[in-house]
Coordinates of C-alpha atoms in Angstrom, one line a residue:
M1 CA 19.6 2.8 31.5
R2 CA 16.7 1.8 32.1
T3 CA 16.1 -1.8 32.3
A4 CA 12.8 -3.2 31.8
P5 CA 11.2 -5.4 34.4
A6 CA 10.3 -9.1 33.9
R7 CA 6.8 -8.3 33.4
E8 CA 6.8 -5.8 31.1
M9 CA 9.4 -8.6 29.0
G10 CA 8.6 -11.4 28.7
G11 CA 9.2 -13.0 24.7
C12 CA 11.6 -9.6 24.6
R13 CA 14.4 -11.8 26.9
V14 CA 15.1 -13.7 23.1
L15 CA 16.8 -10.4 22.3
G16 CA 19.8 -9.8 24.8
Q17 CA 20.9 -13.9 23.8
V18 CA 21.4 -13.6 20.0
W19 CA 22.3 -9.1 19.9
G20 CA 25.2 -9.5 20.2
A21 CA 26.4 -11.5 17.3
W22 CA 24.1 -8.6 15.5
R23 CA 27.6 -6.2 13.3
R24 CA 28.4 -3.6 15.0
G25 CA 30.8 -1.0 14.0
P26 CA 33.9 -1.0 14.5
G27 CA 35.8 -0.2 18.3
V28 CA 31.8 -1.0 19.7
R29 CA 33.0 -3.3 22.3
V30 CA 29.3 -5.8 22.8
V31 CA 28.6 -7.5 26.0
A32 CA 25.8 -9.8 25.6
K33 CA 23.2 -8.8 28.3
A34 CA 20.4 -12.3 29.5
S35 CA 17.4 -9.1 29.8
G36 CA 18.4 -7.0 26.1
F37 CA 17.8 -4.2 27.0
G38 CA 21.2 -2.4 28.7
T39 CA 23.2 0.4 28.3
E40 CA 26.7 -0.2 27.8
A41 CA 28.4 2.8 27.7
G42 CA 31.3 2.7 30.1
H43 CA 28.0 4.1 32.9
Q44 CA 25.1 2.7 33.2
L45 CA 21.6 5.0 32.7
R46 CA 19.0 6.0 35.6
P47 CA 15.3 6.1 34.9
R48 CA 14.0 10.2 35.1
G49 CA 10.6 8.4 36.2
S50 CA 8.6 5.3 36.1
S51 CA 6.5 3.5 33.4
K52 CA 3.6 4.9 34.8
R53 CA 3.9 8.0 34.7
S54 CA 5.3 8.6 31.5
R55 CA 2.9 6.4 29.7
P56 CA -0.9 7.9 30.5
L57 CA -2.2 4.6 29.3
G58 CA -6.6 4.6 30.2
D59 CA -8.3 2.0 28.7
Q60 CA -5.7 1.8 25.5
P61 CA -6.5 -2.2 23.4
F62 CA -1.7 -2.0 23.5
P63 CA -0.2 -0.2 26.6
G64 CA 2.6 2.6 25.7
L65 CA 0.7 3.9 23.0
L66 CA 0.6 8.7 23.3
Q67 CA -2.7 9.3 23.4
L68 CA -1.4 12.2 21.5
E69 CA -5.0 14.1 21.3
N70 CA -5.4 14.2 24.9
L71 CA -2.1 16.1 25.5
G72 CA -1.9 19.6 26.3
R73 CA 2.7 21.5 26.1
K74 CA 2.6 21.1 29.2
E75 CA 2.0 17.5 29.9
L76 CA 3.8 16.5 26.9
V77 CA 7.2 18.0 28.9
D78 CA 6.8 16.0 31.7
V79 CA 6.2 12.3 29.2
L80 CA 9.2 13.7 27.8
R81 CA 10.5 14.3 30.8
A82 CA 9.5 10.9 32.5
A83 CA 11.8 9.2 28.6
V84 CA 15.1 10.4 29.2
V85 CA 17.3 7.0 29.8
D86 CA 20.1 9.7 29.8
Q87 CA 21.9 12.9 30.2
K88 CA 25.5 13.3 29.9
G89 CA 27.3 16.8 29.0
P90 CA 25.1 18.5 25.8
L91 CA 23.3 15.2 25.4
V92 CA 20.0 14.0 26.0
T93 CA 18.4 11.0 25.2
L94 CA 15.4 10.2 25.4
N95 CA 13.4 6.7 24.2
K96 CA 10.1 8.1 22.6
P97 CA 6.8 7.4 22.8
P98 CA 5.6 5.3 19.1
G99 CA 2.7 8.5 18.3
L100 CA 4.7 11.9 18.5
P101 CA 6.1 13.5 15.3
V102 CA 9.7 14.9 15.3
T103 CA 8.5 17.2 13.3
G104 CA 5.2 19.2 12.0
K105 CA 3.1 21.9 10.2
P106 CA 3.5 25.1 12.7
G107 CA 1.6 25.5 15.5
R108 CA 1.0 20.9 15.4
L109 CA 2.9 19.7 18.7
T110 CA 5.7 17.6 18.7
L111 CA 8.6 17.3 19.6
V112 CA 10.5 19.9 17.9
S113 CA 8.2 22.6 19.3
V114 CA 8.6 21.8 22.7
L115 CA 12.7 21.9 23.1
P116 CA 12.0 25.2 24.6
E117 CA 10.1 23.8 27.6
L118 CA 11.8 20.0 27.7
S119 CA 15.5 22.5 27.9
Q120 CA 14.2 24.5 31.3
S121 CA 13.0 21.8 32.7
L122 CA 16.5 19.6 32.7
G123 CA 17.8 22.1 33.3
L124 CA 19.3 23.9 30.5
G125 CA 18.5 27.5 31.2
D126 CA 19.2 29.2 27.4
Q127 CA 21.0 26.1 25.4
E128 CA 17.7 25.2 23.9
L129 CA 17.7 21.1 22.7
Q130 CA 18.4 20.3 18.8
V131 CA 18.0 16.6 17.1
V132 CA 20.5 14.8 16.6
Q133 CA 19.3 12.1 15.5
A134 CA 15.2 10.3 15.6
S135 CA 12.8 8.2 14.8
G136 CA 9.4 8.8 12.5
K137 CA 6.4 9.2 14.4
E138 CA 5.3 5.6 14.2
T139 CA 8.6 3.7 15.1
S140 CA 9.8 4.5 18.9
G141 CA 12.8 3.7 20.0
L142 CA 16.0 6.5 21.3
V143 CA 16.4 10.1 19.8
L144 CA 19.4 11.6 20.9
L145 CA 18.8 15.6 21.6
S146 CA 22.3 17.8 22.2
S147 CA 22.2 21.5 23.7
C148 CA 25.5 22.3 22.4
P149 CA 25.3 22.9 18.4
Q150 CA 29.2 22.0 17.6
T151 CA 29.0 18.6 19.0
A152 CA 25.3 18.1 17.4
S153 CA 27.6 19.2 14.5
R154 CA 30.3 16.7 15.2
L155 CA 27.4 13.7 14.9
Q156 CA 25.4 14.6 12.3
K157 CA 28.8 15.1 11.0
F158 CA 30.4 11.1 12.3
F159 CA 26.3 9.5 11.5
I160 CA 27.4 11.6 7.6
H161 CA 30.6 9.1 7.0
S162 CA 29.4 6.2 9.1
R163 CA 26.9 5.7 6.1
R164 CA 29.4 6.8 3.3
A165 CA 31.8 4.1 4.5
Q166 CA 28.9 1.4 4.6
R167 CA 29.1 1.4 8.5
P168 CA 25.4 1.2 10.4
T169 CA 25.2 2.5 13.0
A170 CA 21.7 2.3 14.0
T171 CA 19.8 -0.9 14.6
Y172 CA 15.6 -1.4 14.9
C173 CA 13.6 -4.0 15.7
A174 CA 10.4 -4.9 14.2
V175 CA 8.3 -7.6 13.9
T176 CA 6.9 -8.3 10.7
D177 CA 3.8 -10.5 8.8
G178 CA 5.4 -12.7 7.3
I179 CA 8.7 -14.3 7.8
P180 CA 12.0 -13.8 4.8
A181 CA 12.4 -16.8 2.4
T182 CA 16.6 -16.2 4.5
S183 CA 17.7 -15.8 7.6
E184 CA 19.9 -12.2 7.0
G185 CA 20.8 -10.8 3.8
K186 CA 20.9 -7.4 2.7
I187 CA 18.0 -5.3 1.3
Q188 CA 18.6 -3.2 -2.5
A189 CA 16.2 -0.6 -3.8
A190 CA 15.9 2.8 -5.8
L191 CA 13.3 4.4 -4.7
K192 CA 11.2 7.8 -4.5
L193 CA 9.2 10.0 -3.8
E194 CA 6.3 10.3 -5.7
H195 CA 2.5 11.9 -5.9
I196 CA -0.1 9.5 -4.5
D197 CA -3.4 9.0 -3.5
G198 CA -3.8 8.4 -0.1
I199 CA -1.7 10.2 3.3
D200 CA 0.7 13.0 3.1
L201 CA 3.7 11.0 4.4
R202 CA 5.1 14.9 6.2
R203 CA 1.7 16.2 7.9
S204 CA 1.2 11.9 8.9
G205 CA 5.2 12.0 10.0
L206 CA 6.4 8.7 8.7
L207 CA 9.4 10.5 7.2
C208 CA 12.5 9.9 9.0
Q209 CA 14.8 13.4 10.7
G210 CA 16.6 14.4 8.3
C211 CA 14.0 13.3 4.7
V212 CA 11.9 15.8 5.2
K213 CA 13.6 18.4 3.0
L214 CA 13.0 15.8 0.3
V215 CA 9.1 16.5 0.0
P216 CA 9.3 20.4 -1.0
S217 CA 5.6 21.1 0.1
W218 CA 3.1 21.1 2.0
G219 CA 0.3 19.8 0.1
L220 CA 1.8 16.8 -1.8
T221 CA 1.1 13.7 -0.4
P222 CA 3.5 11.6 -1.7
Q223 CA 4.8 7.4 -1.6
V224 CA 7.8 5.6 -1.2
I225 CA 8.1 3.6 -5.1
P226 CA 10.3 0.6 -5.4
V227 CA 12.2 2.1 -9.3
K228 CA 13.7 -1.2 -11.7
S229 CA 16.5 -0.6 -13.6
P230 CA 16.9 3.2 -12.9
S231 CA 18.1 5.6 -15.0
R232 CA 20.8 8.1 -15.1
K233 CA 17.7 10.0 -15.3
D234 CA 16.5 8.7 -12.3
F235 CA 18.7 9.5 -10.3
Q236 CA 19.4 13.5 -11.4
E237 CA 15.6 13.9 -10.5
G238 CA 15.6 12.0 -7.1
V239 CA 15.6 8.3 -6.9
K240 CA 18.1 7.1 -4.6
R241 CA 19.3 3.5 -3.8
T242 CA 18.6 2.3 -0.7
V243 CA 20.2 0.0 1.5
S244 CA 19.3 -2.3 4.8
H245 CA 20.2 -5.1 7.1
F246 CA 18.6 -7.4 8.1
R247 CA 18.3 -10.3 10.2
V248 CA 15.8 -13.1 12.0
V249 CA 15.5 -13.3 15.2
A250 CA 12.8 -15.7 15.8
T251 CA 9.4 -16.9 14.2
G252 CA 6.7 -18.0 15.7
S253 CA 3.3 -17.7 14.5
G254 CA 4.4 -17.2 10.4
C255 CA 5.2 -14.2 11.8
A256 CA 9.5 -13.3 12.6
L257 CA 11.5 -10.3 15.4
V258 CA 13.1 -9.2 12.7
Q259 CA 16.8 -7.0 13.2
L260 CA 17.2 -4.4 11.0
Q261 CA 20.0 -2.0 9.9
P262 CA 19.3 0.6 7.3
L263 CA 22.6 2.0 5.6
T264 CA 21.3 4.9 3.9
V265 CA 18.7 7.5 4.6
F266 CA 14.9 7.7 3.3
P267 CA 12.0 8.2 4.4
T268 CA 10.3 5.3 5.7
Q269 CA 13.5 3.2 3.7
L270 CA 12.6 -0.3 6.5
Q271 CA 9.1 0.2 5.7
V272 CA 9.1 -0.5 2.1
H273 CA 12.4 -3.0 2.2
M274 CA 10.6 -5.5 4.2
V275 CA 7.7 -4.9 2.1
L276 CA 9.3 -6.2 -0.5
Q277 CA 10.5 -8.9 1.1
L278 CA 7.0 -9.6 1.0
C279 CA 7.0 -10.0 5.3
P280 CA 5.1 -6.2 5.8
V281 CA 6.2 -4.7 9.4
L282 CA 3.3 -5.2 11.7
G283 CA 0.9 -2.6 12.0
D284 CA 2.3 -1.2 8.6
H285 CA -1.2 0.9 7.4
T286 CA 1.1 2.1 4.5
Y287 CA 2.6 0.3 2.3
S288 CA 1.7 -3.3 2.8
A289 CA -1.7 -3.5 1.5
R290 CA 1.0 -3.9 -1.6
V291 CA 1.7 -7.9 -0.5
G292 CA -0.9 -9.5 -2.4
T293 CA -1.6 -13.3 -1.7
V294 CA -3.1 -15.9 -3.7
L295 CA -3.5 -19.6 -2.8
G296 CA -1.3 -19.3 0.1
Q297 CA 1.5 -17.3 -2.8
R298 CA 2.6 -13.9 -1.6
F299 CA 3.8 -11.3 -4.6
L300 CA 3.7 -7.8 -5.2
L301 CA 1.2 -5.0 -6.4
P302 CA 2.2 -2.6 -8.1
A303 CA 3.3 0.3 -6.2
E304 CA 2.5 2.8 -8.4
S305 CA -1.7 1.4 -8.6
T306 CA -1.6 0.5 -4.6
K307 CA -3.7 2.7 -2.4
S308 CA -3.3 2.9 2.0
R309 CA -5.6 0.8 3.6
R310 CA -5.7 -0.7 6.6
Q311 CA -3.5 -3.9 7.3
V312 CA -5.0 -7.1 6.8
L313 CA -4.4 -9.8 8.7
D314 CA -5.6 -13.5 8.8
E315 CA -8.4 -15.1 11.7
A316 CA -4.9 -17.5 12.8
L317 CA -3.1 -14.3 13.9
L318 CA -5.9 -11.7 14.2
R319 CA -6.4 -14.5 17.2
R320 CA -3.0 -15.4 18.8
L321 CA -3.1 -11.2 18.7
C322 CA -6.2 -11.6 21.4
L323 CA -8.1 -9.4 18.7
T324 CA -11.2 -8.2 16.9
P325 CA -10.8 -7.2 13.8
S326 CA -11.9 -3.5 14.9
K327 CA -8.6 -3.3 17.0
A328 CA -6.4 -4.6 14.7
A329 CA -7.5 -1.4 12.5
Q330 CA -5.1 0.6 15.1
L331 CA -2.3 -1.4 15.3
P332 CA 0.6 1.0 16.1
L333 CA 4.2 -0.2 14.2
H334 CA 6.0 -3.0 15.2
L335 CA 9.0 -1.5 14.4
H336 CA 11.7 0.6 17.1
L337 CA 14.9 2.1 17.2
H338 CA 16.6 0.2 19.4
C339 CA 20.4 0.6 19.8
L340 CA 22.4 4.0 18.5
H341 CA 26.6 3.6 18.4
L342 CA 28.0 6.7 18.4
P343 CA 32.3 8.1 18.9
G344 CA 33.4 9.0 22.6
M345 CA 32.4 12.4 23.5
R346 CA 36.1 13.2 23.9
P347 CA 39.7 12.2 22.2
R348 CA 40.6 9.1 25.0
E349 CA 37.4 8.0 26.0
A350 CA 35.3 4.9 24.8
P351 CA 32.6 4.6 21.9
M352 CA 29.1 4.3 23.1
K353 CA 26.3 1.6 22.2
L354 CA 22.1 3.7 23.6
L355 CA 19.1 0.5 24.2
A356 CA 16.2 1.7 25.0
P357 CA 13.9 -0.8 25.9
L358 CA 10.2 -1.9 23.9
P359 CA 8.0 -0.4 24.1
P360 CA 5.1 -2.3 26.1
Y361 CA 2.3 -3.7 23.4
F362 CA 5.6 -4.1 21.4
S363 CA 6.8 -7.2 23.4
R364 CA 2.7 -8.2 24.8
T365 CA 3.0 -9.3 20.4
L366 CA 6.3 -11.0 21.3
Q367 CA 4.4 -12.8 24.4
C368 CA 1.4 -13.5 22.0
L369 CA 3.3 -14.4 19.3
G370 CA 5.9 -16.6 20.8
L371 CA 8.7 -15.9 19.3
H372 CA 11.3 -17.1 21.1
Q373 CA 15.4 -18.1 20.3
Q374 CA 15.3 -20.5 17.1

């Protein structure tokens, strides 16, 4: 898999030094790397194209963001082809840039909408790709595709079985505004989707793959709301128990670099869980308003009555990030699907561990905040 050059890695080197200590599924052999981002799957993944060709940066204040409004179908296929980091048998793995929705309203430009063209571009002919695992629109990182329905079904069953066994298969990395009270722990919360004046999670692409069916129509504008002491009736009406593991990797400038492993699947689960820790993900313009501050002390505001707004950062943090308030309003979500654990494709094959480099803007943020190993 592609390894980011030293000039792009910056503060990211810390991740490789500590990643091996993180929880992982049984049978997965992990060797810590000093550089932090690579792949142990019994082979080295090779990039399909250079980073310059894969990300049209222009004069963006946040390098690596996808300007979807400036792309046509052909240009998007070129971007995705350049983002492919592995193609082995029926499986295709790519490192999705932030800003690209996986699914969306018919007629809109999404990952799924160009899969036929991407299949042709990768030489798969009539074997059209389908999504097996993917992050949401604003989340960057790994997307797993398959051109074989049987393989896709097998992997989806693997993910379902792993969740039932409380065995994590995905690891995200995030930068949070604030530092969790404990360095490691489990976040448990009952969550529900509720209609609130604000954004439409479907239209914004904030729904994770596999959760779209939870929202019955495009006209709704649901947000994720925590439910205290849910009853049996609540669970019958759509409330779900959610669980995530977290671990603080580094701290600096009042922020933290955090590893997150969801054990359940629910829309924007990780963002809501970090808000419940009073540490919203940097660039979370949906839920961060639920964290209030009085005399330097943080507290939760009622989710039902708190409207979404652009994340507000204090002046000291803006200076560290070299951002003006207007640029901070466009700050991308610092949540990246970094690692996936997969079973071997054949009975005797070793399990695979797929890793994706951080986006350039994410690496820049780590440098600006001085996030070094504790």
